[in-house]
Amino acid sequence: MRYWREAFDFHSGAYRLDYWWVSAINTLILASILFVSIVCLNSWTLASKLTKTFSLLVAIPNLSLFVRRLRDTGFPPQTVMFVLLSPTLLGVSVGLIAMFHLIVLLPVAPLIYIGWIIFLLSRRSAYWTPSLNKMQKLYFVAGFFIILSVSSCFYAITMKHTAQTTQNYIGQLLHERHTSNQKNAKLSEYDITKNKSSYSSSDIATASAENKPESIPEKDVANVSDDSSTTAYRGLSENTLGDSDFGYFKVRGVWKQDTTSLQWWQSQQNVMISTSTVGQGWGVDFPSFNFKKIEGQSHFSLNQLGNIQVTRIDGSYRDVASDNMKSMAYLEWHMPDGHIRLMYLISPSRALLNLIIKTFSETFQII
């Protein structure tokens, strides 16, 4: 209580025992805050808020205690003021050391400064020091030992937990990146293999016939009830894909773009979108992705671009990486300036594919 009563007292004195005892208690409180917040509750936000609050509460009382301790050693006000401004001198010293490239001395200067401050705070009182009997000294020694031991344990456990959490987070990021690279590599390898095989002598005639738009039957898109992946997709936050060249449209969830293929990938529902602004269209260009089976074609409008008509071709696609059949749609339309736009969408769910295309038709725009 005396610590708080004298919070704004900058004129009295403070004994060595008073200063170091309060410092030890504050260290224990701070260590406890970090231990409970980070290790027990696993909340970095709570740890940050509590640490800032505690630091603000003890800032002025600690400053006044620091000044009283220096005054108790017999320093005049001018010397106390010099000590208070000494961090500025430390900054200047570090700057000079860096300027002259004396890198070896960089860790030495702060250590010398800290040692000097500890020496000043540990000086005996210039006026009077209370005498303690052996039992009182023993109590204080035991108290310091217990407080510092508990604080050290809390700090060590917190640092270990922090290091482990950081390592796990970095490992997770590296794993996700590795998995994404593997998927993209397998997808690219599959495309190359299919592209080569599609030119085999036994398939040229069939492929040419199937690639003609008039050979694909008209078939309306059937309404499919939401499955679990579609329901989960609806609950994700809204996002925007595209660029100034292709255009922009709304999706949901977090999408990542491969810098090589420029394909968009959503790992939560395992959905892929590929866009293009070059080519001459279906039946003329070599396809980016090959249908395993074409089911039919339909048409819809882009609501925000004056009802531009989009041709949609639906079918199935075999994923070589998982050997699973997925739903695929090919979209093609021409902008008012005559430039073509192409899009491939691959999804394990037909209902999810329909939802993404429906959102695309309602939100696609050129900015």
Coordinates of C-alpha atoms in Angstrom, one line a residue:
M1 CA 0.0 0.0 0.0
R2 CA 2.9 2.3 0.7
Y3 CA 4.0 1.9 -2.9
W4 CA 0.7 3.3 -4.1
R5 CA 0.4 6.0 -1.4
E6 CA 3.8 7.4 -2.5
A7 CA 3.1 7.1 -6.2
F8 CA 3.4 10.9 -6.8
D9 CA 6.1 11.5 -4.2
F10 CA 9.3 12.5 -6.1
H11 CA 11.0 14.3 -3.2
S12 CA 11.4 11.7 -0.4
G13 CA 13.8 8.8 -0.3
A14 CA 13.5 5.0 -0.8
Y15 CA 15.7 2.4 0.8
R16 CA 17.4 -0.4 -1.3
L17 CA 15.2 -3.0 0.2
D18 CA 12.0 -1.0 -0.7
Y19 CA 13.1 -0.6 -4.3
W20 CA 14.2 -4.2 -5.0
W21 CA 11.2 -5.7 -3.1
V22 CA 8.7 -3.8 -5.2
S23 CA 10.6 -4.6 -8.4
A24 CA 10.5 -8.3 -7.6
I25 CA 6.7 -8.2 -6.9
N26 CA 6.0 -6.3 -10.1
T27 CA 8.2 -8.9 -12.0
L28 CA 6.1 -11.7 -10.5
I29 CA 2.8 -10.0 -11.4
L30 CA 3.9 -9.5 -15.0
A31 CA 5.2 -13.1 -15.3
S32 CA 1.9 -14.4 -13.9
I33 CA -0.1 -12.3 -16.5
L34 CA 1.9 -13.7 -19.4
F35 CA 1.8 -17.3 -18.0
V36 CA -2.0 -17.3 -17.5
S37 CA -2.9 -15.5 -20.7
I38 CA -0.5 -17.3 -23.1
V39 CA 0.0 -20.7 -21.6
C40 CA -3.3 -21.3 -19.8
L41 CA -5.8 -19.4 -21.9
N42 CA -3.7 -19.4 -25.2
S43 CA -4.8 -15.8 -25.9
W44 CA -2.2 -13.4 -27.2
T45 CA -4.7 -10.6 -27.4
L46 CA -5.6 -10.9 -23.7
A47 CA -1.9 -11.0 -22.8
S48 CA -1.2 -7.8 -24.8
K49 CA -4.2 -6.0 -23.2
L50 CA -3.3 -7.0 -19.7
T51 CA 0.4 -6.2 -20.1
K52 CA -0.3 -2.8 -21.5
T53 CA -2.8 -2.0 -18.7
F54 CA -0.5 -3.2 -16.0
S55 CA 2.4 -1.2 -17.5
L56 CA 0.3 2.0 -17.6
L57 CA -0.8 1.5 -13.9
V58 CA 2.7 1.1 -12.6
A59 CA 4.5 3.6 -14.9
I60 CA 4.2 6.7 -12.6
P61 CA 4.7 4.8 -9.2
N62 CA 7.8 3.1 -10.6
L63 CA 9.2 6.4 -11.9
S64 CA 8.7 8.1 -8.5
L65 CA 10.2 5.1 -6.7
F66 CA 13.2 5.2 -9.1
V67 CA 13.7 8.9 -8.4
R68 CA 13.4 8.5 -4.6
R69 CA 16.0 5.7 -4.7
L70 CA 18.5 7.9 -6.5
R71 CA 17.8 10.8 -4.1
D72 CA 18.3 8.5 -1.1
T73 CA 21.8 7.7 -2.3
G74 CA 22.7 11.4 -2.0
F75 CA 22.5 12.5 -5.6
P76 CA 21.5 16.1 -6.2
P77 CA 18.6 16.9 -8.5
Q78 CA 20.9 17.7 -11.4
T79 CA 22.4 14.2 -11.2
V80 CA 19.0 12.6 -11.0
M81 CA 17.9 14.5 -14.0
F82 CA 21.0 13.4 -15.9
V83 CA 20.2 9.7 -15.1
L84 CA 16.6 10.1 -16.2
L85 CA 17.8 11.5 -19.6
S86 CA 20.6 8.9 -19.9
P87 CA 18.6 6.7 -22.4
T88 CA 19.1 9.4 -24.9
L89 CA 22.8 9.2 -24.5
L90 CA 22.6 5.5 -24.9
G91 CA 20.8 5.9 -28.2
V92 CA 23.4 8.4 -29.4
S93 CA 26.2 6.0 -28.4
V94 CA 24.6 3.1 -30.3
G95 CA 24.2 5.4 -33.3
L96 CA 27.9 6.4 -33.2
I97 CA 28.9 2.7 -32.9
A98 CA 26.8 1.8 -35.9
M99 CA 28.1 4.8 -37.9
F100 CA 31.7 3.6 -37.4
H101 CA 30.7 0.0 -38.1
L102 CA 31.9 -1.2 -34.7
I103 CA 29.4 -4.0 -34.7
V104 CA 31.2 -5.9 -31.9
L105 CA 30.5 -3.1 -29.5
L106 CA 26.8 -2.9 -30.2
P107 CA 25.8 -5.5 -27.5
V108 CA 28.4 -4.1 -25.1
A109 CA 27.0 -0.6 -24.8
P110 CA 23.6 -1.7 -23.5
L111 CA 25.2 -4.1 -21.0
I112 CA 27.4 -1.3 -19.7
Y113 CA 24.5 1.0 -19.4
I114 CA 22.3 -1.6 -17.5
G115 CA 25.2 -2.4 -15.2
W116 CA 25.7 1.3 -14.4
I117 CA 22.0 1.8 -13.6
I118 CA 22.0 -1.3 -11.3
F119 CA 25.1 0.1 -9.6
L120 CA 23.4 3.4 -8.9
L121 CA 20.3 1.8 -7.5
S122 CA 22.3 -0.5 -5.3
R123 CA 24.3 2.2 -3.5
R124 CA 23.8 2.5 0.3
S125 CA 21.6 5.3 1.7
A126 CA 23.5 8.6 2.3
Y127 CA 21.3 9.3 5.3
W128 CA 20.1 6.3 7.3
T129 CA 19.6 2.6 6.6
P130 CA 17.2 0.5 8.7
S131 CA 18.9 -2.4 10.5
L132 CA 17.4 -5.9 10.2
N133 CA 18.1 -8.8 12.5
K134 CA 19.1 -12.2 11.2
M135 CA 15.6 -13.6 11.1
Q136 CA 14.3 -10.6 9.1
K137 CA 17.1 -10.9 6.7
L138 CA 16.4 -14.6 6.3
Y139 CA 12.8 -13.9 5.6
F140 CA 13.6 -11.4 2.9
V141 CA 16.2 -13.6 1.3
A142 CA 13.7 -16.5 1.2
G143 CA 11.1 -14.2 -0.2
F144 CA 13.4 -12.9 -3.0
F145 CA 14.4 -16.4 -3.8
I146 CA 10.8 -17.7 -4.0
I147 CA 9.6 -14.7 -6.1
L148 CA 12.5 -14.8 -8.5
S149 CA 12.3 -18.6 -8.9
V150 CA 8.6 -18.6 -9.6
S151 CA 9.0 -15.6 -12.0
S152 CA 11.8 -17.4 -13.8
C153 CA 9.7 -20.6 -14.2
F154 CA 6.7 -18.7 -15.5
Y155 CA 8.9 -16.8 -18.0
A156 CA 10.7 -20.0 -19.1
I157 CA 7.4 -21.9 -19.6
T158 CA 5.9 -19.0 -21.5
M159 CA 8.9 -18.6 -23.8
K160 CA 8.9 -22.3 -24.5
H161 CA 5.2 -22.3 -25.3
T162 CA 5.6 -19.2 -27.5
A163 CA 8.5 -20.8 -29.4
Q164 CA 6.4 -24.0 -29.9
T165 CA 3.4 -22.1 -31.0
T166 CA 5.5 -20.1 -33.5
Q167 CA 7.1 -23.2 -34.8
N168 CA 3.8 -25.0 -35.3
Y169 CA 2.4 -21.9 -37.1
I170 CA 5.4 -21.7 -39.4
G171 CA 5.2 -25.5 -40.0
Q172 CA 1.5 -25.2 -40.9
L173 CA 2.2 -22.4 -43.4
L174 CA 5.0 -24.4 -45.0
H175 CA 2.8 -27.5 -45.1
E176 CA 0.0 -25.6 -46.8
R177 CA 2.4 -24.1 -49.2
H178 CA 3.9 -27.5 -50.0
T179 CA 0.5 -29.1 -50.4
S180 CA -0.6 -26.2 -52.7
N181 CA 2.5 -26.5 -54.8
Q182 CA 2.0 -30.3 -55.1
K183 CA -1.6 -29.9 -56.3
N184 CA -0.6 -27.2 -58.8
A185 CA 2.3 -29.3 -60.1
K186 CA 0.1 -32.4 -60.4
L187 CA -2.6 -30.4 -62.1
S188 CA -0.1 -28.9 -64.6
E189 CA 1.4 -32.3 -65.3
Y190 CA -2.0 -33.7 -65.9
D191 CA -2.8 -30.9 -68.3
I192 CA 0.4 -31.5 -70.3
T193 CA -0.2 -35.2 -70.4
K194 CA -3.8 -34.7 -71.6
N195 CA -2.7 -32.1 -74.1
K196 CA -0.2 -34.5 -75.7
S197 CA -2.5 -37.5 -75.6
S198 CA -5.4 -35.6 -77.2
Y199 CA -3.4 -35.4 -80.4
S200 CA -3.1 -39.2 -80.8
S201 CA -4.3 -40.5 -84.1
S202 CA -7.1 -42.5 -82.6
D203 CA -8.7 -39.5 -81.0
I204 CA -8.3 -36.6 -83.5
A205 CA -11.5 -37.2 -85.3
T206 CA -13.6 -37.7 -82.2
A207 CA -12.1 -34.6 -80.4
S208 CA -12.7 -32.5 -83.5
A209 CA -16.3 -33.5 -83.6
E210 CA -16.9 -33.0 -80.0
N211 CA -15.2 -29.6 -80.0
K212 CA -17.7 -28.1 -82.4
P213 CA -20.3 -26.0 -80.4
E214 CA -23.2 -27.2 -82.7
S215 CA -22.4 -30.8 -81.7
I216 CA -23.1 -30.1 -78.0
P217 CA -26.8 -30.6 -77.1
E218 CA -28.7 -27.7 -75.4
K219 CA -29.4 -28.7 -71.8
D220 CA -30.8 -26.5 -69.1
V221 CA -28.9 -26.5 -65.8
A222 CA -30.7 -28.7 -63.3
N223 CA -31.4 -27.4 -59.8
V224 CA -29.4 -29.4 -57.3
S225 CA -30.0 -29.2 -53.6
D226 CA -27.2 -27.9 -51.4
D227 CA -24.8 -30.5 -50.0
S228 CA -22.6 -30.1 -47.0
S229 CA -19.8 -28.3 -48.9
T230 CA -22.2 -25.9 -50.5
T231 CA -23.8 -25.1 -47.2
A232 CA -20.4 -24.5 -45.6
Y233 CA -19.4 -22.3 -48.6
R234 CA -22.5 -20.1 -48.1
G235 CA -21.3 -19.4 -44.5
L236 CA -17.9 -18.1 -45.6
S237 CA -17.0 -14.4 -45.8
E238 CA -17.4 -12.6 -49.1
N239 CA -14.3 -12.0 -51.3
T240 CA -13.5 -10.5 -54.7
L241 CA -11.5 -12.2 -57.5
G242 CA -10.2 -11.0 -60.8
D243 CA -8.1 -8.1 -62.1
S244 CA -8.4 -5.0 -64.2
D245 CA -7.8 -6.9 -67.4
F246 CA -10.3 -9.7 -67.0
G247 CA -12.9 -8.2 -64.6
Y248 CA -14.0 -8.7 -61.1
F249 CA -16.6 -11.0 -59.5
K250 CA -17.6 -12.1 -56.0
V251 CA -16.8 -15.4 -54.3
R252 CA -16.7 -16.7 -50.8
G253 CA -13.8 -17.9 -48.7
V254 CA -10.1 -17.4 -49.0
W255 CA -8.7 -18.0 -52.5
K256 CA -5.0 -18.2 -53.4
Q257 CA -3.6 -17.5 -56.9
D258 CA -0.8 -19.6 -58.3
T259 CA 1.8 -17.2 -59.7
T260 CA 2.7 -19.5 -62.6
S261 CA -0.6 -20.7 -63.9
L262 CA -2.7 -17.7 -62.6
Q263 CA -5.3 -20.2 -61.4
W264 CA -7.4 -19.4 -58.3
W265 CA -7.6 -22.2 -55.7
Q266 CA -10.0 -22.4 -52.7
S267 CA -8.7 -25.2 -50.4
Q268 CA -11.7 -25.3 -48.0
Q269 CA -14.1 -26.7 -50.7
N270 CA -11.3 -27.7 -53.1
V271 CA -12.5 -25.5 -55.9
M272 CA -10.4 -24.2 -58.9
I273 CA -11.1 -21.2 -61.2
S274 CA -9.0 -20.4 -64.3
T275 CA -9.6 -17.2 -66.3
S276 CA -8.3 -16.0 -69.6
T277 CA -8.6 -13.0 -72.0
V278 CA -6.9 -14.6 -75.0
G279 CA -8.0 -17.1 -77.7
Q280 CA -10.7 -17.6 -80.2
G281 CA -13.1 -19.7 -78.2
W282 CA -14.5 -23.2 -78.0
G283 CA -13.7 -25.6 -80.9
V284 CA -10.9 -23.4 -82.1
D285 CA -8.4 -23.0 -79.3
F286 CA -6.7 -25.9 -77.6
P287 CA -8.6 -26.4 -74.3
S288 CA -6.9 -25.6 -71.0
F289 CA -8.8 -28.5 -69.3
N290 CA -10.3 -31.5 -71.1
F291 CA -13.7 -32.8 -70.2
K292 CA -14.0 -36.5 -69.4
K293 CA -17.6 -36.2 -70.6
I294 CA -19.6 -33.3 -71.9
E295 CA -23.2 -33.2 -70.7
G296 CA -24.6 -30.2 -72.6
Q297 CA -24.5 -26.5 -73.0
S298 CA -26.7 -23.6 -71.8
H299 CA -26.7 -19.8 -71.7
F300 CA -27.1 -17.1 -69.1
S301 CA -26.7 -13.3 -68.9
L302 CA -24.2 -11.0 -67.0
N303 CA -26.6 -8.8 -65.1
Q304 CA -24.3 -5.9 -64.6
L305 CA -23.0 -5.6 -68.2
G306 CA -26.2 -5.1 -70.1
N307 CA -27.2 -8.7 -70.2
I308 CA -24.2 -10.0 -72.2
Q309 CA -24.9 -13.6 -73.1
V310 CA -22.5 -16.3 -71.7
T311 CA -22.2 -19.8 -73.2
R312 CA -21.9 -22.4 -70.5
I313 CA -20.7 -26.0 -71.2
D314 CA -21.0 -28.5 -68.4
G315 CA -19.4 -31.9 -67.9
S316 CA -17.1 -34.0 -65.8
Y317 CA -13.4 -33.9 -65.1
R318 CA -11.0 -36.5 -63.8
D319 CA -8.6 -35.3 -61.1
V320 CA -5.3 -37.2 -61.6
A321 CA -4.1 -36.2 -58.1
S322 CA -7.0 -38.0 -56.4
D323 CA -8.4 -40.0 -59.3
N324 CA -11.8 -38.6 -58.5
M325 CA -14.4 -37.3 -60.9
K326 CA -15.4 -33.7 -60.4
S327 CA -17.9 -31.3 -62.0
M328 CA -16.4 -28.8 -64.5
A329 CA -17.9 -25.9 -66.4
Y330 CA -16.5 -23.9 -69.3
L331 CA -17.8 -20.3 -69.7
E332 CA -17.2 -18.2 -72.8
W333 CA -18.5 -14.7 -73.8
H334 CA -17.5 -11.6 -75.7
M335 CA -17.3 -8.1 -74.2
P336 CA -18.8 -5.1 -76.0
D337 CA -15.4 -4.3 -77.5
G338 CA -15.2 -7.7 -79.0
H339 CA -12.6 -9.2 -76.7
I340 CA -13.2 -12.7 -75.5
R341 CA -13.4 -13.9 -71.9
L342 CA -12.9 -17.6 -70.9
M343 CA -13.3 -19.3 -67.6
Y344 CA -12.9 -22.9 -66.3
L345 CA -14.5 -23.9 -63.0
I346 CA -13.8 -27.3 -61.3
S347 CA -15.6 -28.4 -58.2
P348 CA -16.2 -31.7 -56.4
S349 CA -19.9 -30.5 -55.9
R350 CA -22.3 -29.8 -58.7
A351 CA -24.5 -27.7 -56.4
L352 CA -21.4 -25.6 -55.4
L353 CA -20.4 -25.1 -59.0
N354 CA -23.9 -23.8 -59.8
L355 CA -23.8 -21.5 -56.8
I356 CA -20.4 -20.0 -57.8
I357 CA -21.6 -19.5 -61.4
K358 CA -24.9 -17.9 -60.3
T359 CA -22.9 -15.4 -58.1
F360 CA -20.6 -14.8 -61.0
S361 CA -23.5 -13.9 -63.3
E362 CA -24.9 -11.5 -60.8
T363 CA -21.6 -9.7 -59.7
F364 CA -19.2 -9.8 -62.7
Q365 CA -18.2 -6.2 -63.7
I366 CA -15.4 -4.2 -65.3
I367 CA -14.0 -1.4 -63.1

